[in-house]
Structures are given as C-alpha cells and as structure tokens.
Coordinates of C-alpha atoms in Angstrom, one line a residue:
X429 CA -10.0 -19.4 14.6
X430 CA -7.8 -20.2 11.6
X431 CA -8.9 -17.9 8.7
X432 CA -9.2 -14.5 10.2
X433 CA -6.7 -12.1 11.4
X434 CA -6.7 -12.2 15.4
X435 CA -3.7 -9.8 16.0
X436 CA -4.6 -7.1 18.6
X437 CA -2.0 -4.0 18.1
X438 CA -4.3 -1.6 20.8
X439 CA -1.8 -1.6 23.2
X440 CA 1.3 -0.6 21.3
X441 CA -0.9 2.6 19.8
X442 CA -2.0 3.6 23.3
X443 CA 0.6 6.1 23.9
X444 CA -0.1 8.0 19.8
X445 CA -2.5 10.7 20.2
X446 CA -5.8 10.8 18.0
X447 CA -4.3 13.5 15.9
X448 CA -1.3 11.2 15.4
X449 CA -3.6 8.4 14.6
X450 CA -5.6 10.9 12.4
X451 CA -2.5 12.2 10.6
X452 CA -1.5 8.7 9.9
X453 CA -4.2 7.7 8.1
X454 CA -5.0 10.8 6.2
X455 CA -0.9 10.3 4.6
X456 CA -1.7 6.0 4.0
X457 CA -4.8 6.8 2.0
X458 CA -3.4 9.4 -0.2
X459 CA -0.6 7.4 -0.8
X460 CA -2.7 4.2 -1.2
X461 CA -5.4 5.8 -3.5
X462 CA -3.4 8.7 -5.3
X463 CA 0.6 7.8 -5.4
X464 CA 2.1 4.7 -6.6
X465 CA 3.4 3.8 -3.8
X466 CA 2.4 2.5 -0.2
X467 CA 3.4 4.0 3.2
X468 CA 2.5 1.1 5.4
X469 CA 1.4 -1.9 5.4
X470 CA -2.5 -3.6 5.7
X471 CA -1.9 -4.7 9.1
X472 CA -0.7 -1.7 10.4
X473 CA -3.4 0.7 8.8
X474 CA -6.0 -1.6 10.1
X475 CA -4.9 -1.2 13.5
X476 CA -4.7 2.0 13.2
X477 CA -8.2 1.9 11.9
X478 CA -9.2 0.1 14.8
X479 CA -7.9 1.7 17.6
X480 CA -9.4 4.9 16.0
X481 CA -12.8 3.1 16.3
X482 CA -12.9 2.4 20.2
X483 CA -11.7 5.9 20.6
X484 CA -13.8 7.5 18.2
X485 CA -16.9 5.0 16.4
X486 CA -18.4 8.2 15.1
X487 CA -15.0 9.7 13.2
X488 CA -15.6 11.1 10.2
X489 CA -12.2 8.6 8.7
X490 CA -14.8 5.7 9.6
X491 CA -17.6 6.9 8.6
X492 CA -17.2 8.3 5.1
X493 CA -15.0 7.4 1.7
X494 CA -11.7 8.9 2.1
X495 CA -10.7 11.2 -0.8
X496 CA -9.1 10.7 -3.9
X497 CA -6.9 13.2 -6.0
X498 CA -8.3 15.1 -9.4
X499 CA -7.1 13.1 -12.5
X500 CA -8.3 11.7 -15.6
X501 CA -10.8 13.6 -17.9
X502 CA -12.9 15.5 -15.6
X503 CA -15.9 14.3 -13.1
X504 CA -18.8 11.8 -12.9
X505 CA -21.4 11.9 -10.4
X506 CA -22.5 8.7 -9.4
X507 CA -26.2 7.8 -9.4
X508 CA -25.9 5.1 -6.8
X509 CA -23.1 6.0 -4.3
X510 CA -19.8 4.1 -4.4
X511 CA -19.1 2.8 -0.8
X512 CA -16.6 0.9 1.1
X513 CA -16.8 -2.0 2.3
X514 CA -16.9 -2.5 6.2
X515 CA -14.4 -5.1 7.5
X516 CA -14.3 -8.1 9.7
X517 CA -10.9 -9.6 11.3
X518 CA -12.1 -12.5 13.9
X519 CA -15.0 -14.9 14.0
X520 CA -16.7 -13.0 16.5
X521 CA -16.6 -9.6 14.6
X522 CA -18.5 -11.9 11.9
X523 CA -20.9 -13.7 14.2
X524 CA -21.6 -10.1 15.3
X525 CA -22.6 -9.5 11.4
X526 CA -24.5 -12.6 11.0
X527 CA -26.3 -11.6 14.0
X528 CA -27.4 -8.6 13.2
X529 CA -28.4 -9.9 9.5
X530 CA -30.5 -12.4 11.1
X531 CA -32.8 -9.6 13.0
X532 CA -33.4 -7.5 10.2
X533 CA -34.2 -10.7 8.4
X534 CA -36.8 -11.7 11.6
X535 CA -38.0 -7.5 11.7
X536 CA -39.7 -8.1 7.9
X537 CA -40.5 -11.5 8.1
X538 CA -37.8 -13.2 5.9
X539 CA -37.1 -16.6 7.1
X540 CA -33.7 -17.8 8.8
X541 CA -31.1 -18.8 7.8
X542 CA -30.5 -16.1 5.4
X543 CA -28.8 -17.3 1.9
X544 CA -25.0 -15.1 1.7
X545 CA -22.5 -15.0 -1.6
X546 CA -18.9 -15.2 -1.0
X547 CA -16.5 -13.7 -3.5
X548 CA -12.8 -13.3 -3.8
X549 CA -12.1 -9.3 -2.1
X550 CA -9.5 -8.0 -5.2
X551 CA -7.0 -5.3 -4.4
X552 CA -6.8 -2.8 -6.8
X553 CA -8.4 0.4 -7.8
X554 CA -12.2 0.6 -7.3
X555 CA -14.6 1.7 -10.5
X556 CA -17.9 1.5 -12.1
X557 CA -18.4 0.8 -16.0
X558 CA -21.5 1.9 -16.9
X559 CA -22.9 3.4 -20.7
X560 CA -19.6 3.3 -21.9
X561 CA -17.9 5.7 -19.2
X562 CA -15.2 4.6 -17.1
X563 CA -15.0 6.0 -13.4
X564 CA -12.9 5.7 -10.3
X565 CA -15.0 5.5 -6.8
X566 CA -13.8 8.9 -6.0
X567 CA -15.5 10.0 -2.5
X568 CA -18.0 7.6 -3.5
X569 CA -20.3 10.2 -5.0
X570 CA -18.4 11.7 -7.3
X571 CA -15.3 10.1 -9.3
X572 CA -12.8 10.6 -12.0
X573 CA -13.5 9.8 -15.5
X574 CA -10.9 7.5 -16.6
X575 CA -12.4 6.3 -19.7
X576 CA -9.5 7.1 -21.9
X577 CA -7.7 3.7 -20.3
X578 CA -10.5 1.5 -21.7
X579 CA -8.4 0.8 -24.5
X580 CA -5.5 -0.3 -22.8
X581 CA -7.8 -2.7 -20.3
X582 CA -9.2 -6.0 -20.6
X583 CA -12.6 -6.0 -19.3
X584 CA -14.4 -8.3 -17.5
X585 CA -18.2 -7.4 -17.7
X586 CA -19.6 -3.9 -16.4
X587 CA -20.8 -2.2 -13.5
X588 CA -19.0 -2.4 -10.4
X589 CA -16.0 -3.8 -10.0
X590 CA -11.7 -3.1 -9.5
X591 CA -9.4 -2.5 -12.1
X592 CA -6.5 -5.0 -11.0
X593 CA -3.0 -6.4 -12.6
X594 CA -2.6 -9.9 -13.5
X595 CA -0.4 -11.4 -10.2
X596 CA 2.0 -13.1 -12.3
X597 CA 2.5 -10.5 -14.8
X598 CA 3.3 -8.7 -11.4
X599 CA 5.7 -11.0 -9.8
X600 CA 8.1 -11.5 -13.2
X601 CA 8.5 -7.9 -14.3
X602 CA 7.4 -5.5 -11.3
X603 CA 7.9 -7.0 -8.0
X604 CA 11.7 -5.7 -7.7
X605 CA 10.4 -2.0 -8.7
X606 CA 7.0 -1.8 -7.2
X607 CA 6.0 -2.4 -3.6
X608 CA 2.5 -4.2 -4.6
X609 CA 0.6 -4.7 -7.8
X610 CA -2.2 -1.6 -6.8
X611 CA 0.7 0.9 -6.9
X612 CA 1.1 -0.1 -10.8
X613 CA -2.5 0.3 -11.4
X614 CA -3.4 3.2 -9.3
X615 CA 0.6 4.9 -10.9
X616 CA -0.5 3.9 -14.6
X617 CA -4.5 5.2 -13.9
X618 CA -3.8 8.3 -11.8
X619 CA -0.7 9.5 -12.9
X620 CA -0.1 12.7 -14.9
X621 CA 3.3 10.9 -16.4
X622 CA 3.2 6.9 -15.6
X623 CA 6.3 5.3 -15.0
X624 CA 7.5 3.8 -18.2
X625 CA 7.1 0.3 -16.3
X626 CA 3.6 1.0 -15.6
X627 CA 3.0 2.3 -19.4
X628 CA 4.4 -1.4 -20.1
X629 CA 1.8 -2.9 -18.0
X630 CA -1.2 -0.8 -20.1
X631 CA 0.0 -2.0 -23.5
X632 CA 0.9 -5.7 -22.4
X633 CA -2.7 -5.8 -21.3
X634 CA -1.7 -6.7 -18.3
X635 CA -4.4 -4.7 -16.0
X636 CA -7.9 -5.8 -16.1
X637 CA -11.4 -3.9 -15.4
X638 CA -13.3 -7.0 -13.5
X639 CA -17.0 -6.0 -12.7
X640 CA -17.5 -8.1 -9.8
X641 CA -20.4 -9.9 -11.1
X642 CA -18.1 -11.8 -13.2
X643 CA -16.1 -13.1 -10.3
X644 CA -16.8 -16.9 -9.0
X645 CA -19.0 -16.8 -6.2
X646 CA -19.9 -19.6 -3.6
X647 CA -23.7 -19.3 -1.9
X648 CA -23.6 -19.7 2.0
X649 CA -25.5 -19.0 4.7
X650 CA -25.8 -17.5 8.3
X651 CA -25.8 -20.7 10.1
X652 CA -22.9 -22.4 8.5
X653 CA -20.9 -19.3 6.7
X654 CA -18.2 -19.4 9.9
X655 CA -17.2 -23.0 9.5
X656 CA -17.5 -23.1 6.1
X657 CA -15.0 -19.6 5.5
X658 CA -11.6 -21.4 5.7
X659 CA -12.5 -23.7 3.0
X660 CA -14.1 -21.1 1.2
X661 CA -11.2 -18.9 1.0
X662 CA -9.1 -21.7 0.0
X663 CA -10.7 -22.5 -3.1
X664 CA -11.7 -18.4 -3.8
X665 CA -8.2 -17.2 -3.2
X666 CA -6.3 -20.2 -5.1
X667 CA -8.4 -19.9 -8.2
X668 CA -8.0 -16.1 -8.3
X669 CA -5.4 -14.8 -10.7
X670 CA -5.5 -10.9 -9.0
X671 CA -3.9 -10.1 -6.0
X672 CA -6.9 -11.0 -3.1
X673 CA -7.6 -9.1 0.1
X674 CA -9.6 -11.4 1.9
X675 CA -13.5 -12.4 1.1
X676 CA -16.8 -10.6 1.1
X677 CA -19.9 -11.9 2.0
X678 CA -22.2 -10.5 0.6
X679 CA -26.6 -10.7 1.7
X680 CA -28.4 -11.9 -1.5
X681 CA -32.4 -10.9 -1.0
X682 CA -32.8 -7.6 -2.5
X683 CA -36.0 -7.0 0.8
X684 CA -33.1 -7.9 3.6
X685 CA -30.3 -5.4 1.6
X686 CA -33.1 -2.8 1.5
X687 CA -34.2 -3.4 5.5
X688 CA -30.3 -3.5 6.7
X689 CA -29.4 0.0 4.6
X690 CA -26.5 1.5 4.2
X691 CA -24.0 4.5 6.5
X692 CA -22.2 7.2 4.4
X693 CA -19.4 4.8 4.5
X694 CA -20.7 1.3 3.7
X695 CA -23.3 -0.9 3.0
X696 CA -24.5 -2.9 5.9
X697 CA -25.6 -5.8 4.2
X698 CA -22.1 -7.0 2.7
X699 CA -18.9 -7.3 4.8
X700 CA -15.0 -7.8 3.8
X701 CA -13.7 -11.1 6.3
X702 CA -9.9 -9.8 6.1
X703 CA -6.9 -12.4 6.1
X704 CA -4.1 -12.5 7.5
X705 CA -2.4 -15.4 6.1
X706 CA -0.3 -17.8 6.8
X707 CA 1.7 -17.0 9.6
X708 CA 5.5 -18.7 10.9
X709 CA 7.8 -18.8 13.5
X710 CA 11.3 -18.3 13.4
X711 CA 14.8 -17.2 14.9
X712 CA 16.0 -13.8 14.7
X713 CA 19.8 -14.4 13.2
X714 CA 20.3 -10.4 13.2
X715 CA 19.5 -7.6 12.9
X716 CA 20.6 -4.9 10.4
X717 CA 19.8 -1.4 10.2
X718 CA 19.8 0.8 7.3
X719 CA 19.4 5.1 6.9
X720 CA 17.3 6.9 4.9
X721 CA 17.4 10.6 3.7
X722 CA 16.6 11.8 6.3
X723 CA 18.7 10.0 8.8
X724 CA 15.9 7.7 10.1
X725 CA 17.6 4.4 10.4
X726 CA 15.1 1.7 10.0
X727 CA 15.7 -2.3 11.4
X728 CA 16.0 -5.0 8.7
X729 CA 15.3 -8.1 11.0
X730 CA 17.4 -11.1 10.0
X731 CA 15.7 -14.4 9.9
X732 CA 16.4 -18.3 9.7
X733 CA 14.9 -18.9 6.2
X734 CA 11.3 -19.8 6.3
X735 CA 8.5 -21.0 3.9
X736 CA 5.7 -18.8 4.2
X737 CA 3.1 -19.2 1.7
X738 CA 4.8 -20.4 -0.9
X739 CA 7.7 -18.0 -0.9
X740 CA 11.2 -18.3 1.0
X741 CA 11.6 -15.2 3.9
X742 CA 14.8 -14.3 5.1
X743 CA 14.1 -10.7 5.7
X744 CA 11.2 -8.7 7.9
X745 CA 11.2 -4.9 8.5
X746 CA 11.5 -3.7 11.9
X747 CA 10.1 -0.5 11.0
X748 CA 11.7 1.3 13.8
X749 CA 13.8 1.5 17.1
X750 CA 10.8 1.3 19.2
X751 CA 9.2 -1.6 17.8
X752 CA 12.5 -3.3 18.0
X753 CA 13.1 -2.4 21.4
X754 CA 9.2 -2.8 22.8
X755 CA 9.2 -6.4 21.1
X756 CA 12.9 -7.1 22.6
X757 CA 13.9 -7.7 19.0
X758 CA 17.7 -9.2 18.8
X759 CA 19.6 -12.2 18.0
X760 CA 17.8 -15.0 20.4
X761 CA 14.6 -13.8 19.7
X762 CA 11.2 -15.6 17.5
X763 CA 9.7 -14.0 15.9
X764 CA 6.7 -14.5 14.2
X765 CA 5.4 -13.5 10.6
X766 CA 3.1 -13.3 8.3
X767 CA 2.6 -11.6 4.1
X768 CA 0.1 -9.4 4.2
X769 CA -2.4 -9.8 1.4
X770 CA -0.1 -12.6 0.9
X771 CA 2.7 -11.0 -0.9
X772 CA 4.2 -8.3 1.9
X773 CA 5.9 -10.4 4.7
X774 CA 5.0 -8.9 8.6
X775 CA 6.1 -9.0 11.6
X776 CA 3.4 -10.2 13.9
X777 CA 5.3 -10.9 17.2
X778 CA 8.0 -11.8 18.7
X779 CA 9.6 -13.7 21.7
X780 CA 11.7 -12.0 23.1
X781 CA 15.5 -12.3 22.7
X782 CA 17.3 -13.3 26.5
X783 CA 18.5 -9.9 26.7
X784 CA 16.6 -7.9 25.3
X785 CA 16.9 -5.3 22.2
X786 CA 20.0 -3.5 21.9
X787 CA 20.3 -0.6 19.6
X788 CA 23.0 0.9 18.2
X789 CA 24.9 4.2 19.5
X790 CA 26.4 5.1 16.1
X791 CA 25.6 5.7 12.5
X792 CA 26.4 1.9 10.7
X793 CA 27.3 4.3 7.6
X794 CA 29.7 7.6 9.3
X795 CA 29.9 6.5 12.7
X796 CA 28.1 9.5 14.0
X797 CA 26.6 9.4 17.5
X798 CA 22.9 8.4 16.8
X799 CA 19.9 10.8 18.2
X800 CA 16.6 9.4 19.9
X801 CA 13.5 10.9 18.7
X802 CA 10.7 9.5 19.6
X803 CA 10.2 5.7 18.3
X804 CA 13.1 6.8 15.5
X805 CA 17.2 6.5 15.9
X806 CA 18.7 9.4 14.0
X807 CA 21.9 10.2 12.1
X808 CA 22.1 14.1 12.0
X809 CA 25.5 13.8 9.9
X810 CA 24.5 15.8 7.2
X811 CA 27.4 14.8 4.9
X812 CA 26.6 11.0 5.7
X813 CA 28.1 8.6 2.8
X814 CA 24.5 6.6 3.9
X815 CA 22.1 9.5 3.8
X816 CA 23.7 11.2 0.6
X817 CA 23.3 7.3 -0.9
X818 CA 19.5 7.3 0.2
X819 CA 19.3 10.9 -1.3
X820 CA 20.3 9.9 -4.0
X821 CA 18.8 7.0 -5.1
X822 CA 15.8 8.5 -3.5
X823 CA 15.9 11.0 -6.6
X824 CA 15.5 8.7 -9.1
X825 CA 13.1 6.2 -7.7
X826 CA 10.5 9.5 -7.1
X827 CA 11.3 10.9 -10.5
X828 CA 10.3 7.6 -12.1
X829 CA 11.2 9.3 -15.5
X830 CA 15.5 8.2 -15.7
X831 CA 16.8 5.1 -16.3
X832 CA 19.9 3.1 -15.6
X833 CA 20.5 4.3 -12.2
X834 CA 19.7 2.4 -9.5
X835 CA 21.3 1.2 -5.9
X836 CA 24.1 -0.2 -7.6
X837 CA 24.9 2.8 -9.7
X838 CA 24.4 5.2 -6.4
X839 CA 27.2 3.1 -4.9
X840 CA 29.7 4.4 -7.3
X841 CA 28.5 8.0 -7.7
X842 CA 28.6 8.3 -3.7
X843 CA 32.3 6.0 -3.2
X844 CA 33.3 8.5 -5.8
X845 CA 32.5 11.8 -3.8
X846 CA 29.2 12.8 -5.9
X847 CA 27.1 15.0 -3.4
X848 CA 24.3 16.1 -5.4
X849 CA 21.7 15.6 -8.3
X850 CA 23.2 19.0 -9.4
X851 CA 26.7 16.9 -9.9
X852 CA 25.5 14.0 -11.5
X853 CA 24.0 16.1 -14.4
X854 CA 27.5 17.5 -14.7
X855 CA 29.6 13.9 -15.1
X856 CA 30.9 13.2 -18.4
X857 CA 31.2 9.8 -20.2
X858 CA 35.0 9.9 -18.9
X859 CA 34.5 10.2 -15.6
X860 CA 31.5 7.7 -15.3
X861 CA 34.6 5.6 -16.3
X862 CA 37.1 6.6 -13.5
X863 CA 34.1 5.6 -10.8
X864 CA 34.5 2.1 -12.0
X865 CA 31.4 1.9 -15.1
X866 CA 32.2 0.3 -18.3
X867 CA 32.8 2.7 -21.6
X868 CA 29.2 1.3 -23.2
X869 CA 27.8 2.0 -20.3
X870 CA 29.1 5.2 -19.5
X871 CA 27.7 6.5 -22.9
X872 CA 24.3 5.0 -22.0
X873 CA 24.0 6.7 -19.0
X874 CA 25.4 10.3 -20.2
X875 CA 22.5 9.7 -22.9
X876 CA 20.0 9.0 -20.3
X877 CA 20.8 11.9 -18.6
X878 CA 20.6 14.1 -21.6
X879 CA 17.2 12.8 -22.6
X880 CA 15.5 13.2 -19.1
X881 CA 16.9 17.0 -19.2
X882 CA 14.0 17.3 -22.1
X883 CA 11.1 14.5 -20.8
X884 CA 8.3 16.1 -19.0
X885 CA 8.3 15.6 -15.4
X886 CA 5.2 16.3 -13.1
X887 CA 5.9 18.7 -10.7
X888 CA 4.7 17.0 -7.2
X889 CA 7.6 14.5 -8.7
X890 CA 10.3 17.1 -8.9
X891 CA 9.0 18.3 -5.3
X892 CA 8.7 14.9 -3.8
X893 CA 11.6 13.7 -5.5
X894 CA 13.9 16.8 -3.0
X895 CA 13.9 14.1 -0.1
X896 CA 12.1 17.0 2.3
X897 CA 11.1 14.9 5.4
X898 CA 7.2 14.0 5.5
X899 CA 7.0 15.4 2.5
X900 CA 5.8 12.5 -0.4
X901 CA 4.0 12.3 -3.7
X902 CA 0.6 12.5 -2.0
X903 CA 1.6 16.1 0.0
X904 CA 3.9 17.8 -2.9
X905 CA 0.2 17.3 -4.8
X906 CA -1.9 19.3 -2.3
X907 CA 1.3 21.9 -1.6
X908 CA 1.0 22.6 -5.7
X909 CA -2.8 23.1 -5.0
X910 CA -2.2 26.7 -3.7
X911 CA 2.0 26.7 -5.0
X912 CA 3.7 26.9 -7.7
X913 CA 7.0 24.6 -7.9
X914 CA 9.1 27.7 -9.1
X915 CA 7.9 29.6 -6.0
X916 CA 8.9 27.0 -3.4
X917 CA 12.5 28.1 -2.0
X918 CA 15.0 25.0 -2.1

C-alpha cells in the first residue's frame, strides 16, 4: 500500500482512559473549528479518533458533527443537513467501502461495477452558498451566517463547498505566524477581532469560497478505484492550488446514494481516502528541549537534513518525554517522518537509539530539578528566565492585536529583568534603549504599546492570553458563556 496512511498508534493510547481520549478530542475540535490555532496534529487526532472507535463504535464524537462556536450574523437552518465525511486510511478500510457499495448496488438491481468521482479533499472551513446566504456547516443542521465575508471572497460556484486560502499566498506571508492555512481562514471568518494578518488575507483576496462542484474530478470505479488511487492523487493533489487533505470518492447514481443513506454523522455513499504523505528516514543528531508557560518542556528532535516532499526538514517535535522515551528517541536513533497534509512534518517512528532515551534531570533554562508528571517533564521554577520568556511571548501571540514584539524582542525584555505584561506597559523609549533596541525602534514600540492600550481586544483573548494551564482560546470562550472577564480573579 503506497497512498494511504498505514500507521497504527492503538498501542501507545492503550494506557489513556476514554475520558482522556474524550477530553482530547472535545479541546482539538474547538480549537480546529473555532480558534485560529491547532492543538495537534492530523495524525494524532485521527488516532485518537480511531482508538475511540474500537472502544466505543457507537460514541456520540463519531457519530455526530462536532460543534462549532456562535459567530457571524446570527443562524441558518439547513434544509439538507451538512455532514462529515467518513474517513478511510489503508486499502483494506477502502475495499471494505467498495464492498459494501457494491451490495447495496446488487440489493436494487444496479449493475457492478458501480461508476465513483474522485476529487481533491480541501482543508479549510466547511460552507454552503445558497440564495445569496453564506453559511458555516455549524452542527450540520444549523450554521452561522457569514455572508458579510462574501465581499472579501473569491467564489468558486455555489452550494457546497470550503472556504480555503490560496497555498502560496500561505507559504510567502503566513507560514512563520500561522501553524496551517485553516487557522487563517477559520481566525479571519470566526473571529470577533481577526488578526491584522488575517484581515490582510480577506482584502488581498487571498481566501476563496470553492463549491465543490467546481473542483476537477476524475470518474472511477469499484473494481479498479484501489489501483488506480495513487495515480489519482498524484494528478488531484498536484494540480490543486488549496491546501489538500487526501481524496474523496464519491458514488455518482443518485438510486445507489439514496439505497446506501446517510448516519447523523456522514453520508455513506462518499468516503475521505486520507494521506499520509511522503514519509523519510533519518538520523537523530539531537535532541533539544524547550519550556513553555507552564513549565512543560517539550522535545525538539534534531535531524540530519532531509528532503521530504519538496521541503528541507531538520526539525520534528517530540511532543513530550514519554514519546521520547517509549520511542527510545536520542542521538543514534532513525527516525522516521512524514508532513501531515503535506505541510506539518511528523514523527512516525523511530529506531531506536543503542541506549535508549535519556532525559534531562534539570531545567535547560534555570537549572531547576525537573518534575515527572505523567508523559510531561516539568520545571516548577516559578521565576524561570524560560517560562517568564514563554509567558511572555505567549501574551502577544494570543492577543494577536500588538505588534513589533516577537521572540526576539522577549529575549531582551526577559535578559533585562522584565517579569510581567504589567512592566512592559510601563518601559519608556529610554529604557527600551538600555535593553539593547535601537532609538527608532524604541519609539516604535512605546507607540505600539500606546495604541493597543485603546484597540479593542476580545475578551476570551485577554483570558487566554493569561498563560492559565489548559486554559486556550477555545475554553476562555465557553468560561465567558456563564463569566464575565471582570469577575474572573487573576
């Protein structure tokens, strides 16, 4: 098998609980449908996904649209639901499909093989256009108008389809800011108070509404649809200028799509054949870890450069201890990677290194004796020159709304003792200066600062934005829900 994803993660998920599992999921899909950021990555939410499925085939995460967040200008009620799309990762999972196709096809008399379409799978933000209204997918019954937008978009046709950014816009002006082009879209959509970047991307027309019966399609069929999907996805995928997910097949007699039906999650007649790219094997040079807010330290995994679809990879995340230390991650190891949805790179595997993992005892950033818990190493240094630096730039990356200070500009507020947001407010063009910044400089960013004191802010930003652990865009919305920010004790 050469085209779909064959990577079995059941094992390492067999000690998380189905609450864990449950939890996990519930956080990923507000943050993938309603933040404008990610969490995790495809691979990992799909085994999550997975394992959830032979524990559970009957969970109400499987078998229903997950939920969106309110935005936009109020609600529209579908008049055909707005499903999902059900997803298959190896060839057997789609012989399975074609199977069952096949038998409803035989139950009503239609003759085998039965004709398919193939279409490129875009990742973006699911809507319908219809009568001139623009809506999200919402729970699949009922979404958020977003016609106001429409301006701002260039369309592609009407009905269903995803509202997507144009991958190279993406990769010149966004990739260093955002984690994935459907951030931008779903920030710029969903968002009370875009980021300015993603305000950009509206007026450069850079985000299209496609209705998917615009999109090049490719007619198949039961018998040869397997063989032929490699190729398929070659030509799909390469002439696709949207970032791509994969393929779905789709049944084309109107009878058989009637006969197969639909579940309050998907239709049953149309499948997604996920990818999981390219993959490469390498050695593991090093290993380097590096702390969040909260102390978490996370493993940056070194690699010999690599070519991996088209792009040069010399980093992979680790995600955390245990992964590094159940994989026997270290210098000596292969390890072997993939980019998820082509863009993300992921570790896959790993051979492990002669001796093993071996993790660090002390912070990397105060030297403090590390803490083990669970899967996490943890810094409990309060006063940590590396967690006040994540804090920090933490701050400004969830505000979204002030300029000018990024990693670089954290590194001189922390080497010169700043210790809060509260301080930085406080600095004046002189002593920017005296932490190493240039005069012109120094007046831009004591402007900046005085401008932001005035923009409006969302509030779930401002609460996010506090570094509270588990505590994200996604949570600080539902928290306001029943809150208000001015009650919440900091």
């Amino acid at each position: 098998m050469s085209n779909l994803a064959t990577l079995n993660t059941a094992d390492s998920l067999s000690g998380i609980s189905t609450r864990q599992i449950e939890e996990s999921l519930e956080r990923a899909n507000d943050a993938y449908r309603n933040t404008d950021d990610s969490i995790i990555s495809d691979s990992d939410y799909d085994a999550l996904i997975d394992e959830l499925a032979r524990r559970d085939p009957g969970h109400a995460l499987l078998t229903e649209v997950e939920s969106e967040a309110d935005f936009g200008a109020g609600k529209v009620r579908h008049q055909i639901p707005m499903l999902s799309t059900e997803k298959v990762k190896t060839d057997s999972e789609l012989s399975a499909w074609v199977r069952r196709v096949e038998s409803a096809a035989q139950n009503i008399g239609i003759r085998t093989p039965v004709l398919l379409s193939v279409t490129a799978k875009l990742d973006g933000m699911a809507g319908r256009l219809k009568d001139g209204v623009l809506a999200s997918r919402g729970d699949g019954l009922t979404g958020n108008n977003i016609t106001h937008i429409l301006p701002k978009l260039v369309v592609h046709g009407v009905g269903d389809g995803e509202l997507v950014m144009i991958q190279s816009y993406f990769d010149e002006h966004l990739s260093e800011e955002f984690k994935h082009p459907r951030n931008v879209v779903t920030g710029a959509v969903g968002a009370d108070t875009p980021r300015p970047a993603a305000m950009k991307a509206l007026n450069d027309h850079s985000i299209h509404f496609v209705s998917f019966t615009t999109l090049t399609r490719i007619d198949s069929r039961t018998d040869t649809i397997v063989a032929q999907l490699p190729e398929i996805r070659e030509y799909l995928l390469g002439n696709t200028p949207y970032p791509t997910d994969g393929l779905v097949l789709a049944v084309e007699s109107p009878e058989l799509r009637k006969e197969l039906g639909s579940t309050g999650h998907h239709h049953n007649w149309m499948v997604a054949a996920k990818t999981v790219g390219e993959t490469a094997t390498t050695a593991v040079v090093g290993v380097q870890w590096q702390i969040g807010k909260t102390g978490r330290l996370t493993p940056v995994i070194q690699l010999k450069k690599v070519t991996l679809s088209g792009a040069v990879i010399a980093n992979v995340t680790g995600h955390n201890a245990g992964k590094v230390e159940e994989m026997g991650i270290d210098v000596g190891a292969m390890a072997t990677i993939t980019r998820s949805g082509e863009i993300i790179p992921f570790l896959v595997s790993a051979t492990p290194a002669p001796n093993g993992a071996s993790l660090p005892t002390h912070c990397p950033a105060c030297t403090e004796h590390l803490k083990r818990r669970g899967d996490f190493l943890v810094c409990i240094n309060n006063e940590c020159e590396g967690r006040r630096h994540a804090r920090l730039h933490h701050f400004f990356n969830i505000i979204g709304s002030i300029d000018l200070f990024g990693p670089v500009a954290c590194d001189k507020l922390i080497a010169a003792g700043v210790r809060s947001i509260q301080e930085v407010f406080a600095i004046t063009a002189a002593e920017f200066e005296a932490m190493g910044f240039g005069p012109g400089q120094s007046a831009n960013l004591v402007a900046e600062l005085e401008a932001a004191k005035t923009r409006p802010v969302d509030d779930f930003r401002v609460l996010a934005a506090m570094g509270i652990s588990n505590l994200g865009r996604g949570d600080s919305k539902k928290l306001l829900r029943h809150t208000a920010l001015k009650d919440i004790p900091f």
